[in-house]
Amino acid sequence: MEQEIAALTERLAALEGASGMSGTINSEIFYWWCTALMIAIHAGFLAYEMGASRVKNVLASGIKNILAFAFMVPTFYFFGWYIYNSFYEGLPPSGAVGLPWEASMGPNLTDNATGIFWAAFTLFAATTASIFSGAVIERIQTAGFLILAILLGSVVWILGGAWGWHPTGWLLTEFGYHDVGAAGVVHMVAGFFALGVLINLGPRVGKFNSDGSANAIFAHNVPFTITGLMLIIVGFFGFLGGCIIYMPGEQWINIYGQPTTLSAFAFNTLMGMAGGIIGAWVKTRDPFWMMSGALIGIFAAASGLDVYYPPVAFVLGTFGGFVVPMVAVQLEKMGIDDAVGAFPVHGIGGMIGVLACGVFAGGYPNIDGYPPVSLWGQLVGATTMGVLGFVPGFLVSFLLNAMGLLRVPDHIQEMGLDIVKVPVSAYPENYTPGPVSVATPSGAAAAPAE
Amino acid sequence: MNTSPIDSWDGAEAVFTYADNPAMMGLFLLVALAITFGTIIIAAVHEKHAYNNH
């Protein structure tokens, strides 16, 4: 009898071990595929950015975007992961975790988590760099761009992530900040960073007339831009999947430790997206803005994807899709040439998402006695993310401009960047445009947006 | 050449072949840093040269 009990106990322990390992590996697999899907975001931005460029700059725009991806990976390994894991209480750091010489920062048979989470966060970083990349096409120098992209992707946004997208970030522990889909920590930070850079970078040659009126600079390949935007939507399912935590054998939790489900994210992501398309269509009738509206709709619902009644997400998406194109028009009237609408779409779309969560999720409890979600907490979070994005972008681009590393000389812009910097031609058999419509929808910016 | 820090998997944890000690890890980390940031400097020089030639 005792021998049978001992044998059963041994088998039970073996089964528990196998079940635990299966859960660990399933978790690893989940984030592996989230990361793979997120590469579609970068592919989408690449397509959009090249499509939105003129023929003379199309490959230079592509090179810039590809390089942003390439430089984000090592720099996030060198210091991005350390910033996330060590600066959650603010400045100075609370510890020294995530440094590149740790045993967890490479092949380790006892650690199935660090690499896969590092990879997912690296792709979040690449997303921020891509958002910024589109805004500055056709007139930024490569070296200056790379410095700014590294600053945004491997320092600034992840500092915001440590503060507001971390289980013990100070925005959560002090203010109950809630931003499960990263409307603030990714989109606001990147959008406001882009705005800070655009002020110093200046417009593309020919964008504005001497009286301040704007000229439309048309995308050379509209279908490519629309396809790119749709690819970004695909990638966002990986992005948002990577925003929640797979707990083997237990219910999902969000980044703040609150229970949630992937189903909640599915409901509200799709409803927000659909609302954004409809809102933008009603306002502009413009396919660029309709697909940008899809993104805006997701961002407008992103902070509360885990808690909203889906029609709330739909209404928020519709509101964002309708309002944000008007911000783009105002930005252009202010003399700022945001070539793809990065600030309106990501900066303002993200801000709508963060603030809406204070209204439509106010009072939602946090764990460990942290303050519940509130409009005040969301206001503090939105302000923090806006300032955190804008100030470094403005200051460092100001310095780069003073050093002659920011703006491509005007005569080079007129020639086109590809012929000066790229050893191959995008369309060697000559690009033959069809009849061109110069009409722009009422109330819409002349340039497309993403 | 044997670059493996282990000859069995019993008790194995972090396994970084070739760079299995602080000196080699530091060396490769420094080289990777130099490639990353040195390339940006080279890009700036190349870009200025290209602009000056047009």
PDB file of N, CA and C in Angstrom, chain A residues 176-226:
ATOM      1  N   GLY A 176      -2.819  55.517  -9.827  1.00  0.00           N
ATOM      2  CA  GLY A 176      -3.741  54.527 -10.385  1.00  0.00           C
ATOM      3  C   GLY A 176      -3.850  54.577 -11.903  1.00  0.00           C
ATOM      4  N   TYR A 177      -2.803  55.044 -12.557  1.00  0.00           N
ATOM      5  CA  TYR A 177      -2.799  55.205 -14.018  1.00  0.00           C
ATOM      6  C   TYR A 177      -3.133  53.884 -14.724  1.00  0.00           C
ATOM      7  N   HIS A 178      -3.993  53.979 -15.726  1.00  0.00           N
ATOM      8  CA  HIS A 178      -4.440  52.769 -16.434  1.00  0.00           C
ATOM      9  C   HIS A 178      -4.299  52.989 -17.931  1.00  0.00           C
ATOM     10  N   ASP A 179      -3.482  52.161 -18.560  1.00  0.00           N
ATOM     11  CA  ASP A 179      -3.194  52.363 -19.988  1.00  0.00           C
ATOM     12  C   ASP A 179      -2.796  51.011 -20.588  1.00  0.00           C
ATOM     13  N   VAL A 180      -3.723  50.055 -20.560  1.00  0.00           N
ATOM     14  CA  VAL A 180      -3.330  48.682 -20.910  1.00  0.00           C
ATOM     15  C   VAL A 180      -2.838  48.540 -22.349  1.00  0.00           C
ATOM     16  N   GLY A 181      -3.391  49.321 -23.262  1.00  0.00           N
ATOM     17  CA  GLY A 181      -3.005  49.193 -24.664  1.00  0.00           C
ATOM     18  C   GLY A 181      -1.982  50.223 -25.101  1.00  0.00           C
ATOM     19  N   ALA A 182      -1.358  50.909 -24.132  1.00  0.00           N
ATOM     20  CA  ALA A 182      -0.218  51.795 -24.414  1.00  0.00           C
ATOM     21  C   ALA A 182      -0.580  53.037 -25.231  1.00  0.00           C
ATOM     22  N   ALA A 183      -1.796  53.543 -25.069  1.00  0.00           N
ATOM     23  CA  ALA A 183      -2.167  54.779 -25.772  1.00  0.00           C
ATOM     24  C   ALA A 183      -1.249  55.925 -25.380  1.00  0.00           C
ATOM     25  N   GLY A 184      -0.879  55.963 -24.103  1.00  0.00           N
ATOM     26  CA  GLY A 184       0.000  57.031 -23.614  1.00  0.00           C
ATOM     27  C   GLY A 184       1.456  56.693 -23.782  1.00  0.00           C
ATOM     28  N   VAL A 185       1.856  55.506 -23.262  1.00  0.00           N
ATOM     29  CA  VAL A 185       3.289  55.231 -23.174  1.00  0.00           C
ATOM     30  C   VAL A 185       3.933  54.986 -24.537  1.00  0.00           C
ATOM     31  N   VAL A 186       3.167  54.552 -25.497  1.00  0.00           N
ATOM     32  CA  VAL A 186       3.721  54.386 -26.847  1.00  0.00           C
ATOM     33  C   VAL A 186       3.268  55.538 -27.756  1.00  0.00           C
ATOM     34  N   HIS A 187       1.967  55.711 -27.907  1.00  0.00           N
ATOM     35  CA  HIS A 187       1.483  56.609 -28.962  1.00  0.00           C
ATOM     36  C   HIS A 187       1.629  58.086 -28.601  1.00  0.00           C
ATOM     37  N   MET A 188       1.250  58.452 -27.383  1.00  0.00           N
ATOM     38  CA  MET A 188       1.445  59.856 -27.004  1.00  0.00           C
ATOM     39  C   MET A 188       2.915  60.235 -27.000  1.00  0.00           C
ATOM     40  N   VAL A 189       3.728  59.389 -26.393  1.00  0.00           N
ATOM     41  CA  VAL A 189       5.159  59.714 -26.312  1.00  0.00           C
ATOM     42  C   VAL A 189       5.740  59.882 -27.723  1.00  0.00           C
ATOM     43  N   ALA A 190       5.437  58.947 -28.600  1.00  0.00           N
ATOM     44  CA  ALA A 190       6.001  59.019 -29.959  1.00  0.00           C
ATOM     45  C   ALA A 190       5.435  60.215 -30.725  1.00  0.00           C
ATOM     46  N   GLY A 191       4.144  60.470 -30.599  1.00  0.00           N
ATOM     47  CA  GLY A 191       3.539  61.588 -31.315  1.00  0.00           C
ATOM     48  C   GLY A 191       4.077  62.928 -30.851  1.00  0.00           C
ATOM     49  N   PHE A 192       4.207  63.109 -29.549  1.00  0.00           N
ATOM     50  CA  PHE A 192       4.728  64.383 -29.027  1.00  0.00           C
ATOM     51  C   PHE A 192       6.222  64.519 -29.297  1.00  0.00           C
ATOM     52  N   PHE A 193       6.935  63.420 -29.297  1.00  0.00           N
ATOM     53  CA  PHE A 193       8.354  63.456 -29.670  1.00  0.00           C
ATOM     54  C   PHE A 193       8.483  63.948 -31.109  1.00  0.00           C
ATOM     55  N   ALA A 194       7.643  63.393 -31.988  1.00  0.00           N
ATOM     56  CA  ALA A 194       7.684  63.800 -33.401  1.00  0.00           C
ATOM     57  C   ALA A 194       7.392  65.299 -33.529  1.00  0.00           C
ATOM     58  N   LEU A 195       6.428  65.783 -32.766  1.00  0.00           N
ATOM     59  CA  LEU A 195       6.100  67.213 -32.830  1.00  0.00           C
ATOM     60  C   LEU A 195       7.312  68.064 -32.434  1.00  0.00           C
ATOM     61  N   GLY A 196       7.986  67.663 -31.356  1.00  0.00           N
ATOM     62  CA  GLY A 196       9.164  68.411 -30.923  1.00  0.00           C
ATOM     63  C   GLY A 196      10.231  68.464 -31.997  1.00  0.00           C
ATOM     64  N   VAL A 197      10.429  67.375 -32.698  1.00  0.00           N
ATOM     65  CA  VAL A 197      11.445  67.330 -33.762  1.00  0.00           C
ATOM     66  C   VAL A 197      10.989  68.170 -34.959  1.00  0.00           C
ATOM     67  N   LEU A 198       9.722  68.068 -35.313  1.00  0.00           N
ATOM     68  CA  LEU A 198       9.216  68.767 -36.509  1.00  0.00           C
ATOM     69  C   LEU A 198       9.404  70.276 -36.395  1.00  0.00           C
ATOM     70  N   ILE A 199       9.301  70.805 -35.192  1.00  0.00           N
ATOM     71  CA  ILE A 199       9.463  72.257 -35.004  1.00  0.00           C
ATOM     72  C   ILE A 199      10.866  72.686 -35.429  1.00  0.00           C
ATOM     73  N   ASN A 200      11.862  71.890 -35.085  1.00  0.00           N
ATOM     74  CA  ASN A 200      13.237  72.234 -35.450  1.00  0.00           C
ATOM     75  C   ASN A 200      13.606  71.806 -36.867  1.00  0.00           C
ATOM     76  N   LEU A 201      12.995  70.740 -37.329  1.00  0.00           N
ATOM     77  CA  LEU A 201      13.339  70.203 -38.648  1.00  0.00           C
ATOM     78  C   LEU A 201      12.836  71.090 -39.783  1.00  0.00           C
ATOM     79  N   GLY A 202      11.651  71.650 -39.588  1.00  0.00           N
ATOM     80  CA  GLY A 202      11.076  72.488 -40.635  1.00  0.00           C
ATOM     81  C   GLY A 202      10.383  71.664 -41.714  1.00  0.00           C
ATOM     82  N   PRO A 203       9.647  72.333 -42.595  1.00  0.00           N
ATOM     83  CA  PRO A 203       8.862  71.621 -43.617  1.00  0.00           C
ATOM     84  C   PRO A 203       9.716  71.178 -44.796  1.00  0.00           C
ATOM     85  N   ARG A 204       9.148  70.281 -45.587  1.00  0.00           N
ATOM     86  CA  ARG A 204       9.784  69.915 -46.853  1.00  0.00           C
ATOM     87  C   ARG A 204       9.800  71.135 -47.774  1.00  0.00           C
ATOM     88  N   VAL A 205      10.828  71.216 -48.578  1.00  0.00           N
ATOM     89  CA  VAL A 205      10.904  72.314 -49.532  1.00  0.00           C
ATOM     90  C   VAL A 205       9.657  72.289 -50.431  1.00  0.00           C
ATOM     91  N   GLY A 206       8.999  73.416 -50.528  1.00  0.00           N
ATOM     92  CA  GLY A 206       7.817  73.512 -51.375  1.00  0.00           C
ATOM     93  C   GLY A 206       6.513  73.257 -50.650  1.00  0.00           C
ATOM     94  N   LYS A 207       6.569  72.904 -49.393  1.00  0.00           N
ATOM     95  CA  LYS A 207       5.335  72.604 -48.663  1.00  0.00           C
ATOM     96  C   LYS A 207       4.534  73.882 -48.396  1.00  0.00           C
ATOM     97  N   PHE A 208       5.233  74.939 -48.023  1.00  0.00           N
ATOM     98  CA  PHE A 208       4.549  76.193 -47.698  1.00  0.00           C
ATOM     99  C   PHE A 208       4.999  77.314 -48.626  1.00  0.00           C
ATOM    100  N   ASN A 209       4.052  78.204 -48.927  1.00  0.00           N
ATOM    101  CA  ASN A 209       4.361  79.385 -49.716  1.00  0.00           C
ATOM    102  C   ASN A 209       4.802  80.524 -48.796  1.00  0.00           C
ATOM    103  N   SER A 210       5.294  81.595 -49.409  1.00  0.00           N
ATOM    104  CA  SER A 210       5.808  82.702 -48.597  1.00  0.00           C
ATOM    105  C   SER A 210       4.710  83.357 -47.760  1.00  0.00           C
ATOM    106  N   ASP A 211       3.455  83.250 -48.192  1.00  0.00           N
ATOM    107  CA  ASP A 211       2.364  83.829 -47.399  1.00  0.00           C
ATOM    108  C   ASP A 211       1.852  82.867 -46.321  1.00  0.00           C
ATOM    109  N   GLY A 212       2.503  81.723 -46.193  1.00  0.00           N
ATOM    110  CA  GLY A 212       2.134  80.766 -45.155  1.00  0.00           C
ATOM    111  C   GLY A 212       1.126  79.720 -45.605  1.00  0.00           C
ATOM    112  N   SER A 213       0.553  79.897 -46.780  1.00  0.00           N
ATOM    113  CA  SER A 213      -0.409  78.893 -47.263  1.00  0.00           C
ATOM    114  C   SER A 213       0.324  77.599 -47.626  1.00  0.00           C
ATOM    115  N   ALA A 214      -0.399  76.495 -47.525  1.00  0.00           N
ATOM    116  CA  ALA A 214       0.231  75.182 -47.717  1.00  0.00           C
ATOM    117  C   ALA A 214      -0.060  74.624 -49.100  1.00  0.00           C
ATOM    118  N   ASN A 215       0.917  73.908 -49.626  1.00  0.00           N
ATOM    119  CA  ASN A 215       0.720  73.151 -50.861  1.00  0.00           C
ATOM    120  C   ASN A 215       0.580  71.667 -50.527  1.00  0.00           C
ATOM    121  N   ALA A 216      -0.234  70.992 -51.297  1.00  0.00           N
ATOM    122  CA  ALA A 216      -0.368  69.546 -51.103  1.00  0.00           C
ATOM    123  C   ALA A 216       0.854  68.846 -51.712  1.00  0.00           C
ATOM    124  N   ILE A 217       1.444  67.948 -50.962  1.00  0.00           N
ATOM    125  CA  ILE A 217       2.504  67.091 -51.505  1.00  0.00           C
ATOM    126  C   ILE A 217       1.931  65.673 -51.515  1.00  0.00           C
ATOM    127  N   PHE A 218       1.658  65.181 -52.699  1.00  0.00           N
ATOM    128  CA  PHE A 218       0.898  63.937 -52.801  1.00  0.00           C
ATOM    129  C   PHE A 218       1.778  62.696 -52.690  1.00  0.00           C
ATOM    130  N   ALA A 219       1.181  61.676 -52.085  1.00  0.00           N
ATOM    131  CA  ALA A 219       1.831  60.372 -52.031  1.00  0.00           C
ATOM    132  C   ALA A 219       2.003  59.845 -53.454  1.00  0.00           C
ATOM    133  N   HIS A 220       3.144  59.189 -53.709  1.00  0.00           N
ATOM    134  CA  HIS A 220       3.359  58.710 -55.083  1.00  0.00           C
ATOM    135  C   HIS A 220       2.626  57.398 -55.344  1.00  0.00           C
ATOM    136  N   ASN A 221       2.258  56.673 -54.260  1.00  0.00           N
ATOM    137  CA  ASN A 221       1.623  55.369 -54.447  1.00  0.00           C
ATOM    138  C   ASN A 221       0.546  55.189 -53.376  1.00  0.00           C
ATOM    139  N   VAL A 222      -0.641  55.605 -53.706  1.00  0.00           N
ATOM    140  CA  VAL A 222      -1.741  55.571 -52.734  1.00  0.00           C
ATOM    141  C   VAL A 222      -2.111  54.140 -52.330  1.00  0.00           C
ATOM    142  N   PRO A 223      -2.242  53.212 -53.269  1.00  0.00           N
ATOM    143  CA  PRO A 223      -2.590  51.845 -52.836  1.00  0.00           C
ATOM    144  C   PRO A 223      -1.565  51.257 -51.870  1.00  0.00           C
ATOM    145  N   PHE A 224      -0.291  51.584 -52.079  1.00  0.00           N
ATOM    146  CA  PHE A 224       0.759  51.078 -51.199  1.00  0.00           C
ATOM    147  C   PHE A 224       0.578  51.624 -49.778  1.00  0.00           C
ATOM    148  N   THR A 225       0.211  52.893 -49.662  1.00  0.00           N
ATOM    149  CA  THR A 225       0.022  53.487 -48.341  1.00  0.00           C
ATOM    150  C   THR A 225      -1.157  52.832 -47.626  1.00  0.00           C
ATOM    151  N   ILE A 226      -2.227  52.596 -48.372  1.00  0.00           N
ATOM    152  CA  ILE A 226      -3.414  52.000 -47.740  1.00  0.00           C
ATOM    153  C   ILE A 226      -3.135  50.567 -47.313  1.00  0.00           C
TER     154      ILE A 226
END
